[in-house]
Coordinates of C-alpha atoms in Angstrom, one line a residue:
Chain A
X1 CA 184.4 119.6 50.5
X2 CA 184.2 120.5 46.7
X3 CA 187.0 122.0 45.0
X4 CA 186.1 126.1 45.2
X5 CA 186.8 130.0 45.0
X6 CA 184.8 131.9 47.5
X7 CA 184.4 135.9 46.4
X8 CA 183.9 139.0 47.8
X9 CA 180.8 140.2 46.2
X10 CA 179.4 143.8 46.0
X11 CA 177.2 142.7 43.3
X12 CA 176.8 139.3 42.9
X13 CA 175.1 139.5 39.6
X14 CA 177.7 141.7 38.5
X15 CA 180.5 139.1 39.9
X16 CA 178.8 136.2 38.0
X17 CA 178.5 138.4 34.5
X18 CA 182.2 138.5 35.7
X19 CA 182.5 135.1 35.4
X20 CA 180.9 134.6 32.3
X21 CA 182.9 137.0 30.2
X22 CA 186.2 135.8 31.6
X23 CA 185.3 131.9 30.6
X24 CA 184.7 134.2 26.8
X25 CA 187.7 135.7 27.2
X26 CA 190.2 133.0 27.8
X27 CA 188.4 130.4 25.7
X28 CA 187.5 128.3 28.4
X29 CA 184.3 128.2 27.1
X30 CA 183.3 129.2 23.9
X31 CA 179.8 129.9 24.1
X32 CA 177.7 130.8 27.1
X33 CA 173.7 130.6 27.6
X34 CA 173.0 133.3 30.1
X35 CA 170.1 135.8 30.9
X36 CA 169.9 138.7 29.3
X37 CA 167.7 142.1 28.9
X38 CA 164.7 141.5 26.2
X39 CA 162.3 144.5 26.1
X40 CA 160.4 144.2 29.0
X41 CA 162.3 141.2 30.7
X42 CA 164.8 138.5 29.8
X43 CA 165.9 135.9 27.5
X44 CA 167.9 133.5 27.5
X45 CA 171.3 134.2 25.1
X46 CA 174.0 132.3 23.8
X47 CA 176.9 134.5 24.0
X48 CA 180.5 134.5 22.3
X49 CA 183.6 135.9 22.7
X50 CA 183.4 139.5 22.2
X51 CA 179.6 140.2 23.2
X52 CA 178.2 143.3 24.6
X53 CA 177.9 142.3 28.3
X54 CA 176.3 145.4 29.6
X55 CA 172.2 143.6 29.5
X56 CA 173.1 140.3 30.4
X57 CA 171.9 139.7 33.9
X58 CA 172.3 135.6 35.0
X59 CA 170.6 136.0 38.4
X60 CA 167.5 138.0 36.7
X61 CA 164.2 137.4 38.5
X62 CA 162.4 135.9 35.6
X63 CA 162.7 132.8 33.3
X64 CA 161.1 132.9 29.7
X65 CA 161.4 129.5 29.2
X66 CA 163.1 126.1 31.1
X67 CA 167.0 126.5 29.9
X68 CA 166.5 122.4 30.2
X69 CA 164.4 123.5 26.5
X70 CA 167.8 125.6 25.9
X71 CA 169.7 122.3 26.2
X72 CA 167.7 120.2 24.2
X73 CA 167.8 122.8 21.2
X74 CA 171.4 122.6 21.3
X75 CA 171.8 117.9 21.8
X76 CA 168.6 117.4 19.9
X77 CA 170.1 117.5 16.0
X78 CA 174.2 116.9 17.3
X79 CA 175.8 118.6 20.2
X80 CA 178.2 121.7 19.1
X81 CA 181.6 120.2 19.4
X82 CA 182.6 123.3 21.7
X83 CA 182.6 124.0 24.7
X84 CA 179.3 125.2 25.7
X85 CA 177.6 126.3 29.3
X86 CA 174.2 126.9 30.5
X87 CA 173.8 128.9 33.5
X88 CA 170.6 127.5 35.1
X89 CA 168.6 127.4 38.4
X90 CA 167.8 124.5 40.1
X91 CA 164.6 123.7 38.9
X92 CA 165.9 123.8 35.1
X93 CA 168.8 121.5 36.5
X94 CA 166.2 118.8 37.7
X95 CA 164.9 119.3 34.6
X96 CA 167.8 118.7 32.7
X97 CA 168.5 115.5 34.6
X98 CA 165.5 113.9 33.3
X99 CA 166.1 115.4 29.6
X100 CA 169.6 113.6 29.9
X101 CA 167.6 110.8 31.1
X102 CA 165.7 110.3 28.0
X103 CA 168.2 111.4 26.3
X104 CA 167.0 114.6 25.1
X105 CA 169.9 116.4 26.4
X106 CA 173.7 115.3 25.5
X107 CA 175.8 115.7 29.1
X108 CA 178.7 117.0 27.1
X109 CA 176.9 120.2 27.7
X110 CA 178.3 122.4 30.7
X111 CA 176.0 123.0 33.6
X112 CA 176.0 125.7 36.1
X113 CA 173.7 126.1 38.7
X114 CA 172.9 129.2 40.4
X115 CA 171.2 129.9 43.9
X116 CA 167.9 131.4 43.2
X117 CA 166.1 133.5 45.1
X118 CA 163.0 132.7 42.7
X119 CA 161.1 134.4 40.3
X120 CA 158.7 137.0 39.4
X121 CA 155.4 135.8 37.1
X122 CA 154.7 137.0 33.2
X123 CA 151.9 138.8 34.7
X124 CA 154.5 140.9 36.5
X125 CA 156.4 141.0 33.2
X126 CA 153.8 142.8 31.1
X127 CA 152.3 144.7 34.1
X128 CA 155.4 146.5 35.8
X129 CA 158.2 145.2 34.1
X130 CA 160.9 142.8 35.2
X131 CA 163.7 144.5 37.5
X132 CA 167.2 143.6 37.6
X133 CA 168.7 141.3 39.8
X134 CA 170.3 143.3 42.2
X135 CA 167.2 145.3 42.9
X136 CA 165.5 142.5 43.4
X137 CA 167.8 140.3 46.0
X138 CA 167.6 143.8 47.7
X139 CA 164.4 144.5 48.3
X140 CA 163.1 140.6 48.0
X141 CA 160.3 141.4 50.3
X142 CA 159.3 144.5 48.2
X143 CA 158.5 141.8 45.5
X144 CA 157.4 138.9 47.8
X145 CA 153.8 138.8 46.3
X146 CA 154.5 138.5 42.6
X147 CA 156.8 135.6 43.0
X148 CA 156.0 132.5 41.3
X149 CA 154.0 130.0 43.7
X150 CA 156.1 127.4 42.2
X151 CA 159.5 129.3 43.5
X152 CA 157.5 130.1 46.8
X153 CA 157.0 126.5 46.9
X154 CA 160.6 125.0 45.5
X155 CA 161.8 123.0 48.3
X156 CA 164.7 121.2 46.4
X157 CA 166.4 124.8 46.3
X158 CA 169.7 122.8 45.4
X159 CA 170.7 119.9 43.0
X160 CA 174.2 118.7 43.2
X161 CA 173.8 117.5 39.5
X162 CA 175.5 120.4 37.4
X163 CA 179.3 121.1 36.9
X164 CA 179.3 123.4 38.9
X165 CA 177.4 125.3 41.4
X166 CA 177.2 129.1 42.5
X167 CA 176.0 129.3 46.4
X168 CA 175.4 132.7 47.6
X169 CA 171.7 132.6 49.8
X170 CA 172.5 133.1 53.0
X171 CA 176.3 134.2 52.6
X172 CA 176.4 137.4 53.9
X173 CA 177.6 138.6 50.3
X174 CA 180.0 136.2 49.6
X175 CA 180.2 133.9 46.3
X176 CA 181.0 130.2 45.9
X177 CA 181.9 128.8 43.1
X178 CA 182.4 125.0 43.3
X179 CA 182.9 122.2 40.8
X180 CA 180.3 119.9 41.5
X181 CA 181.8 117.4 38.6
X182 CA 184.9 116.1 37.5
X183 CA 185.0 118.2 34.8
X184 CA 182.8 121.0 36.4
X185 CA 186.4 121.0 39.2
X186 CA 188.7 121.5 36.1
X187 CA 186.7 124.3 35.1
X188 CA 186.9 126.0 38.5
X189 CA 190.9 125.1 38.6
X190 CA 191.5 126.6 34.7
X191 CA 189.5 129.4 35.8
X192 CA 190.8 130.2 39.5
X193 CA 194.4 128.7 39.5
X194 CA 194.1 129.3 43.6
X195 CA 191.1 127.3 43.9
X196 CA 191.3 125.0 46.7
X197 CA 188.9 122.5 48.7
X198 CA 186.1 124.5 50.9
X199 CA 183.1 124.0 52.4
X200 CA 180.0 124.4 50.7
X201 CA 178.1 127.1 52.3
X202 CA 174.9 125.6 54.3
X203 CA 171.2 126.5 53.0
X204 CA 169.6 129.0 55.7
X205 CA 166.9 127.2 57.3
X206 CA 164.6 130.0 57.2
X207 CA 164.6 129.5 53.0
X208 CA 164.3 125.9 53.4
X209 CA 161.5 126.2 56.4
X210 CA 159.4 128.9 54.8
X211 CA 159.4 126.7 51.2
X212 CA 158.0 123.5 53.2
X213 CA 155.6 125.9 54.5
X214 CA 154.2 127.0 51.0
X215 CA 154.6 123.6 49.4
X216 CA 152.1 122.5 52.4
X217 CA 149.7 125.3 51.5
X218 CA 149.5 124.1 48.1
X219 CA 149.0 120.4 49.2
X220 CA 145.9 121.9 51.3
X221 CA 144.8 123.4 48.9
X222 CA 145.0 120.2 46.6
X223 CA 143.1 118.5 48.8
X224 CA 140.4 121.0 49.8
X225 CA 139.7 123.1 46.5
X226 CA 141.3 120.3 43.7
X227 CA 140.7 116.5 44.5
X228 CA 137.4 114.8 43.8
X229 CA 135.2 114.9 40.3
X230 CA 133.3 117.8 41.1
X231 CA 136.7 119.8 42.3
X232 CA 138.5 119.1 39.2
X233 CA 136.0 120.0 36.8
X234 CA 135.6 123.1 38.5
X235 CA 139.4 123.5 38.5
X236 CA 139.9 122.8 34.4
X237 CA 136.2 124.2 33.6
X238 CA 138.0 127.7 32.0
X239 CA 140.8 125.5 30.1
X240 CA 140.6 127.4 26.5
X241 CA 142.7 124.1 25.1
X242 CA 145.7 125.9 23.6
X243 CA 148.3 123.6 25.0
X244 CA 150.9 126.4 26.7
X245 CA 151.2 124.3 29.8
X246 CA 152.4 121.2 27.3
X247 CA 154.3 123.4 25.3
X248 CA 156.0 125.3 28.1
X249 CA 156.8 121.7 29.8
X250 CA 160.7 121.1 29.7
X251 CA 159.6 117.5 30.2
X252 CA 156.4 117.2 27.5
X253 CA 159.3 116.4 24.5
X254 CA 157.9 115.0 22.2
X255 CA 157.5 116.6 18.7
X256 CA 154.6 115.1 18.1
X257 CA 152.2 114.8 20.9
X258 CA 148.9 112.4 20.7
X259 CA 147.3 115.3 22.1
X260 CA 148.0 118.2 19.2
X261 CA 147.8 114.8 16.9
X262 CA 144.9 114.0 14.6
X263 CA 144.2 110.7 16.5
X264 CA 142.1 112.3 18.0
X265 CA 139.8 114.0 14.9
X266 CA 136.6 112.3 14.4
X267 CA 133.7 112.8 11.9
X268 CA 131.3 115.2 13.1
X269 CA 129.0 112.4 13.7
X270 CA 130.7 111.3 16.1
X271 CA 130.2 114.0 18.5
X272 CA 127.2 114.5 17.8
X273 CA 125.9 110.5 18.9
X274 CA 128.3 111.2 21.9
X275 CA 126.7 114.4 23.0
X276 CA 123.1 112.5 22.3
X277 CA 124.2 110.1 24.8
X278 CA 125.0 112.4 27.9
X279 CA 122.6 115.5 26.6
X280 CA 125.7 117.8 25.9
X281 CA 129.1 117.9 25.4
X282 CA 131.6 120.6 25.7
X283 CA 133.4 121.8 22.4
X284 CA 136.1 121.2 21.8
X285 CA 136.6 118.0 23.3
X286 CA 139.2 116.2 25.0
X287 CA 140.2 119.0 27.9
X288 CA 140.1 116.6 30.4
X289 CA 141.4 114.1 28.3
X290 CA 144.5 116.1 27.5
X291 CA 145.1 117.0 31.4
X292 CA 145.0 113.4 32.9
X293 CA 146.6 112.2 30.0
X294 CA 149.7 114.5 29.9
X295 CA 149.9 113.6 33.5
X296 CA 150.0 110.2 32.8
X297 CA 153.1 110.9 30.5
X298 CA 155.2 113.1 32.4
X299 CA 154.1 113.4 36.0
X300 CA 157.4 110.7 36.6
X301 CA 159.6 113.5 35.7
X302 CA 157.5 116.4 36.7
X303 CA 160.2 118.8 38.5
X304 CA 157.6 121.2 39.9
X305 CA 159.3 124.2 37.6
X306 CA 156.0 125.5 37.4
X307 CA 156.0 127.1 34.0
X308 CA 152.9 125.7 33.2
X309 CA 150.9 127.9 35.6
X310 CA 153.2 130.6 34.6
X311 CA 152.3 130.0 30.8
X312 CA 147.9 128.9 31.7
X313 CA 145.7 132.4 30.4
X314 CA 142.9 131.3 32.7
X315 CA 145.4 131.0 36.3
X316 CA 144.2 127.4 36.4
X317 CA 146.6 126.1 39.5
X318 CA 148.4 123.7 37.1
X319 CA 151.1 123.6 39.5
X320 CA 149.9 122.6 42.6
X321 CA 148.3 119.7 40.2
X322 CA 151.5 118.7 38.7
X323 CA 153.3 119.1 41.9
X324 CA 151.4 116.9 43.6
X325 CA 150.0 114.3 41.3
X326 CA 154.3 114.2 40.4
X327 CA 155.1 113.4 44.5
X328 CA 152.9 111.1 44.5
X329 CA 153.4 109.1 41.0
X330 CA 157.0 109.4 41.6
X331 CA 156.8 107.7 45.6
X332 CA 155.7 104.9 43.9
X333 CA 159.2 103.8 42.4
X334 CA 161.1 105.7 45.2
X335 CA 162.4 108.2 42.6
X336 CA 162.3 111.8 42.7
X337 CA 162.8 114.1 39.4
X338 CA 166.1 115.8 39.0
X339 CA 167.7 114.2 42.4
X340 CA 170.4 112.1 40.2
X341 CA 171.2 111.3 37.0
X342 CA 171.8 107.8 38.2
X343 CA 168.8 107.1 39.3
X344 CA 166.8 105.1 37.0
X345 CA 164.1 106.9 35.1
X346 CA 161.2 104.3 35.9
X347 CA 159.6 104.2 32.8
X348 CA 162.8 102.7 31.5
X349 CA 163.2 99.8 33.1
X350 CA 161.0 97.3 35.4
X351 CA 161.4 94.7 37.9
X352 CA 160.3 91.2 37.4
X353 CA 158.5 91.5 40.9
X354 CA 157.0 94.6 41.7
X355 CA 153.7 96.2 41.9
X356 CA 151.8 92.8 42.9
X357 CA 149.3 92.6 43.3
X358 CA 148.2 95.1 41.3
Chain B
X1 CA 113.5 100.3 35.5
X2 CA 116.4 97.9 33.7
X3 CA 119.4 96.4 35.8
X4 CA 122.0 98.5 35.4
X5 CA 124.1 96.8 32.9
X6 CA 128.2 98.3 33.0
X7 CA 130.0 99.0 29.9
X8 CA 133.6 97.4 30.2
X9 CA 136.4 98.0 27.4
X10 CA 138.8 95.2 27.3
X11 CA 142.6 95.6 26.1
X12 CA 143.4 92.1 25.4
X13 CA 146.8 91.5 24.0
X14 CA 147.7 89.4 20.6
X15 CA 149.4 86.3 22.1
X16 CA 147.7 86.0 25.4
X17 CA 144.3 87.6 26.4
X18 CA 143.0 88.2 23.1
X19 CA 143.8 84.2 22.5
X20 CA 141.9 82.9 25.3
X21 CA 139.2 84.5 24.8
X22 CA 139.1 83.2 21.3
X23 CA 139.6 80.2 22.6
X24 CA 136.9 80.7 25.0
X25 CA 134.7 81.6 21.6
X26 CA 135.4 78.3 20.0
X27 CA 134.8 76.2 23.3
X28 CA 131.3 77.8 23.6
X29 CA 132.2 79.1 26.9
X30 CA 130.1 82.2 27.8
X31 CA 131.2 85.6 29.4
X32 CA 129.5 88.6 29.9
X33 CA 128.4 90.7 27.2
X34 CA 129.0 93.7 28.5
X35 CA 132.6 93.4 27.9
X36 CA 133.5 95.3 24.6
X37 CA 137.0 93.4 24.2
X38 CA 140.2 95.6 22.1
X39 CA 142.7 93.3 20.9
X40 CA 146.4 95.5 21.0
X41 CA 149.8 93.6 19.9
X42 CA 151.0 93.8 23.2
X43 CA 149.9 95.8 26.9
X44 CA 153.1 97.3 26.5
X45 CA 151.5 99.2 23.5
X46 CA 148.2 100.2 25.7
X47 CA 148.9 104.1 26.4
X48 CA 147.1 105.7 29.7
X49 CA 145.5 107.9 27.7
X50 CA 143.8 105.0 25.6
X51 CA 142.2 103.9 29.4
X52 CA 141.5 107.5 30.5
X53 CA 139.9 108.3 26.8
X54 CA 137.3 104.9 27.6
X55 CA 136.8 106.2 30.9
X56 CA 135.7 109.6 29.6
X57 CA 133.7 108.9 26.9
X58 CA 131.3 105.6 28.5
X59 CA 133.1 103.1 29.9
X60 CA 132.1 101.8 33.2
X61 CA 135.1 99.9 33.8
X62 CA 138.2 98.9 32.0
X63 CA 140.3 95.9 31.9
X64 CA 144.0 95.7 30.5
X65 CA 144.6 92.2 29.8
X66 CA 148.3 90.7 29.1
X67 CA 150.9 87.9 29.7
X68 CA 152.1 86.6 32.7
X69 CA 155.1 87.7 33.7
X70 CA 157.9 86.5 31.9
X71 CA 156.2 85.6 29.0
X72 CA 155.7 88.7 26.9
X73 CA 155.8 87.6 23.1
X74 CA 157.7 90.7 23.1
X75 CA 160.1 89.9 26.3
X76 CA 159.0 92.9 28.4
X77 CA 155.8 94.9 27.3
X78 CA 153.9 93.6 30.4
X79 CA 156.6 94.7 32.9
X80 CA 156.2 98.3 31.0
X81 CA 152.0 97.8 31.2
X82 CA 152.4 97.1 34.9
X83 CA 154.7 100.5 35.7
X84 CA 151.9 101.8 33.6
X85 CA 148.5 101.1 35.1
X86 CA 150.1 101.4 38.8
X87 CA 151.2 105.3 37.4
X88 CA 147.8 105.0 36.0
X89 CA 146.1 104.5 39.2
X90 CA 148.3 106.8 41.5
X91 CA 146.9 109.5 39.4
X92 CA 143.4 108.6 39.7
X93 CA 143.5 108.0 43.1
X94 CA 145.5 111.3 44.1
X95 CA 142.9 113.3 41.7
X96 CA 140.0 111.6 44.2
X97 CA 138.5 109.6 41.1
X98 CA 137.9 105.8 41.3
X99 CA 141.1 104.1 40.4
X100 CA 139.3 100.7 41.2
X101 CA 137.8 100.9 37.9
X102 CA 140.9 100.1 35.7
X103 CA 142.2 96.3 36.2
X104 CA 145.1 94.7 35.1
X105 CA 145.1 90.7 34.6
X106 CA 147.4 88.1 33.5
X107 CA 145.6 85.7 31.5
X108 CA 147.5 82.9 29.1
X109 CA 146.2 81.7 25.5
X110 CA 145.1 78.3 27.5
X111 CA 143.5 80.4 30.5
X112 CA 139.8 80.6 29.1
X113 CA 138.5 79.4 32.4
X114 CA 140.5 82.0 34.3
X115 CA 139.6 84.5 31.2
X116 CA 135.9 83.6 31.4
X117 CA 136.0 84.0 35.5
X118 CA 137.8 87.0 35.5
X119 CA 135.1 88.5 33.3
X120 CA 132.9 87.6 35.4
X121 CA 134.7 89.0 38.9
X122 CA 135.1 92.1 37.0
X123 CA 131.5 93.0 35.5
X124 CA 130.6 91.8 39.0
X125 CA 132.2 94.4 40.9
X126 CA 131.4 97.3 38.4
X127 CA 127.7 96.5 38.8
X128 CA 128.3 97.2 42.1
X129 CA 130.2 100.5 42.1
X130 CA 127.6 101.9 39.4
X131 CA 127.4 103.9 36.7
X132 CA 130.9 106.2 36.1
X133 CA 130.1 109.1 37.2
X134 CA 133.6 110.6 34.7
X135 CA 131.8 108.5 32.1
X136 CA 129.2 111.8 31.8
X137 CA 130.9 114.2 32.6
X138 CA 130.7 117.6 30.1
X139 CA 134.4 118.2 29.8
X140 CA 135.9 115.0 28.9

């Protein structure tokens, strides 16, 4: 039972732009990061009292960016002593877990989380367009083929790690809102002065069912098309090096990574004894490097979001990598990115006996 | 044609590794030659990509070497290196590469028996397993 309002919804994009201009309006928040219409697509804005509320759409089917990079933007140089709230999906939730984690994100910040019915690909974006929301959870089926394999393939469709939460797959049209935190339940209170405890609506097995289904065809896949030598360099053999996939990465940090660092510049010389002594080399270097390293660095946290395929020029199948390298690397400590923000982040602390031998 | 000889980078920590097999030095001990040995300050400092990058670029084999448990000059850098290598190795071994091929040893600054045998074990079983087949490959 979580302290709640259910709705009515004709639209529910339009009752959760609803939502967001009345937390403007009576200063229960003063500043709201929400989706809105950007040319072709979306973007994430923070809005203030008195904004033009006519192009922002929360629920639209396309992310330019992790809001978890959203929330480190706004802890990273002091958290704005007002009230702020991100409106996220769950994937950019998990993500924020870690960020707060390793303290990248300050949990001051508000949090709510938004049933998503996934998203549609950049390819999509510049080719047809982006629709909104309620043309989209409309005719889902319409766009079924242009969704994101990592949304296809999101089986944690639901954290209970924001504030609070807004339910509404599998509801027949009707909304929830429910505060998920202590201070995500006074939120709901200020804002619904009837709010009282309900029951959180249950996820319709046929979303969770068809998800497993996906991830399993990308674990295939893994295994056929992805693991062994001669598979991987086939799969990274088109990497053009420009880093998206890092730089898209809510979890890749760092403001200075080893990879885009010059410890890695050598004198020419260098490559050229190193290409003498396997007959050629591929220029420029370090591809493979780069890949196995990064996922040495943040496969731990790795929250499947997927915008590293979304963000790869040459389609390499990032995520199915990340995904599954991430399972696997994460099994190993019993920990799964984004589930709690108790949880220990295992590259912060260590048992005196563990791993043995090793 | 020659005996495969392996290449094998060594990590050897300051206060530990890198000590005994000083101390093995100055005792006349012998190990094999084919280990090319790194001293770091700690394992805690040894990144993946420092292993990975040796892998790539020749290495046959490589082996991390750091305090024993509960005796980190730094109180916990080998606790760290251990989460590290084991991450280290899930990755290989989920990416179908040869995780067998990275090591990770506690050997004290008075172990230069167990420094010298371990080099041994170690060269030993790369000879085996053969040349790295990641060690030529053209993307690196």
């Amino acid at each position: 039972m979580d302290i709640g309002k259910r709705i009515s919804a004709k639209s529910i994009s339009g009752e959760v732009t609803g939502i967001i201009g009345s937390l403007l309006e009576r200063g229960l928040m003063d500043g709201v990061v929400a989706l809105k219409k950007s040319g072709k697509g979306y973007a994430y804005s923070l809005l203030t009292k008195g904004a033009e509320m006519t192009d922002v759409d929360p629920l639209a089917p396309y992310l330019p960016t992790s809001a978890a990079n959203i929330a480190a933007k706004l802890s990273r140089k002091g958290t704005p002593k007002k009230k702020i709230a991100l409106f996220v999906r769950p994937c950019e939730m998990r993500a924020i877990v870690e960020l707060i984690k390793l303290l990248q994100v300050d949990e001051a910040l508000y949090f709510v989380e938004l049933d998503c019915p996934g998203t549609l690909t950049s390819r999509y974006l510049t080719e047809h367009g982006i629709p909104n929301s309620d043309e989209f959870l409309n005719s889902v089926d319409k766009y079924r083929d242009s969704i994101r394999p990592a949304c296809s393939a999101c089986t944690d469709v639901r954290t209970d790690q924001s504030d609070v939460a807004i339910r509404f797959l599998g509801t027949g049209g009707q909304l929830y809102i429910l505060g998920k935190s202590e201070k995500g339940c006074e939120l709901v209170k200020n804002l619904f002065p009837d709010a009282e405890n309900i029951e959180e609506p249950a996820l319709p097995d046929g979303i969770a069912n068809s998800r497993k289904q996906e991830e399993e065809k990308l674990f295939q896949f893994f295994d056929k098309n992805i693991s062994g030598l001669d598979n991987l360099l086939n799969t990274f053999a088109n990497c053009m090096n420009c880093h998206n996939c890092m730089h898209v990465c809510p979890i890749c940090f760092c403001r200075e990574c080893f990879f885009d660092s010059t410890a890695l510049d050598f004198e020419g010389e260098h490559f050229v004894e190193l290409a003498a002594r396997r007959g050629d080399m591929r220029l420029p270097d370090s591809t493979f490097l780069f890949h196995i390293g990064r996922m040495n660095h943040m496969a731990i946290s790795c929250v499947g979001c997927g915008f590293c395929e979304d963000a790869c020029p040459v389609e390499i199948p990032l995520l199915t990598v990340f995904k599954r390298v991430g399972r696997d690397v994460q099994a190993l400590f019993d920990y799964s990115a984004g589930r709690s923000r108790l949880d220990e982040h295992p590259l912060k602390t260590f048992r005196e006996e563990e791993l043995e031998p090793r | 044609m020659a005996e495969f000889e392996p290449k094998i980078v060594g990590f050897f920590c300051n206060w530990c590794t890198a000590a005994a097999a000083d101390m093995v030095g100055t005792s006349r001990m012998q190990y094999p030659p084919n280990v090319r040995p790194i001293r770091v300050n700690c394992t805690g400092s040894v990144d993946s990509s420092y292993v990975i990058r040796a892998l790539l670029t020749g290495a046959d084999g490589v082996i991390v070497g750091g305090c024993h448990p509960g005796d980190c000059h730094y109180l916990s850098g080998n606790y760290k290196a251990r989460r590290r290598v084991a991450i280290l190795k899930q990755v290989l071994d989920t990416l179908g590469l040869d995780s067998d091929r990275v090591q990770l040893e506690w050997i004290s600054a008075a172990e230069g028996k167990k420094f010298v045998d371990t080099m041994k074990q170690f060269t030993e079983k790369i000879r085996e397993k053969g040349k790295n087949p990641l060690a030529s490959n053209w993307l690196a």
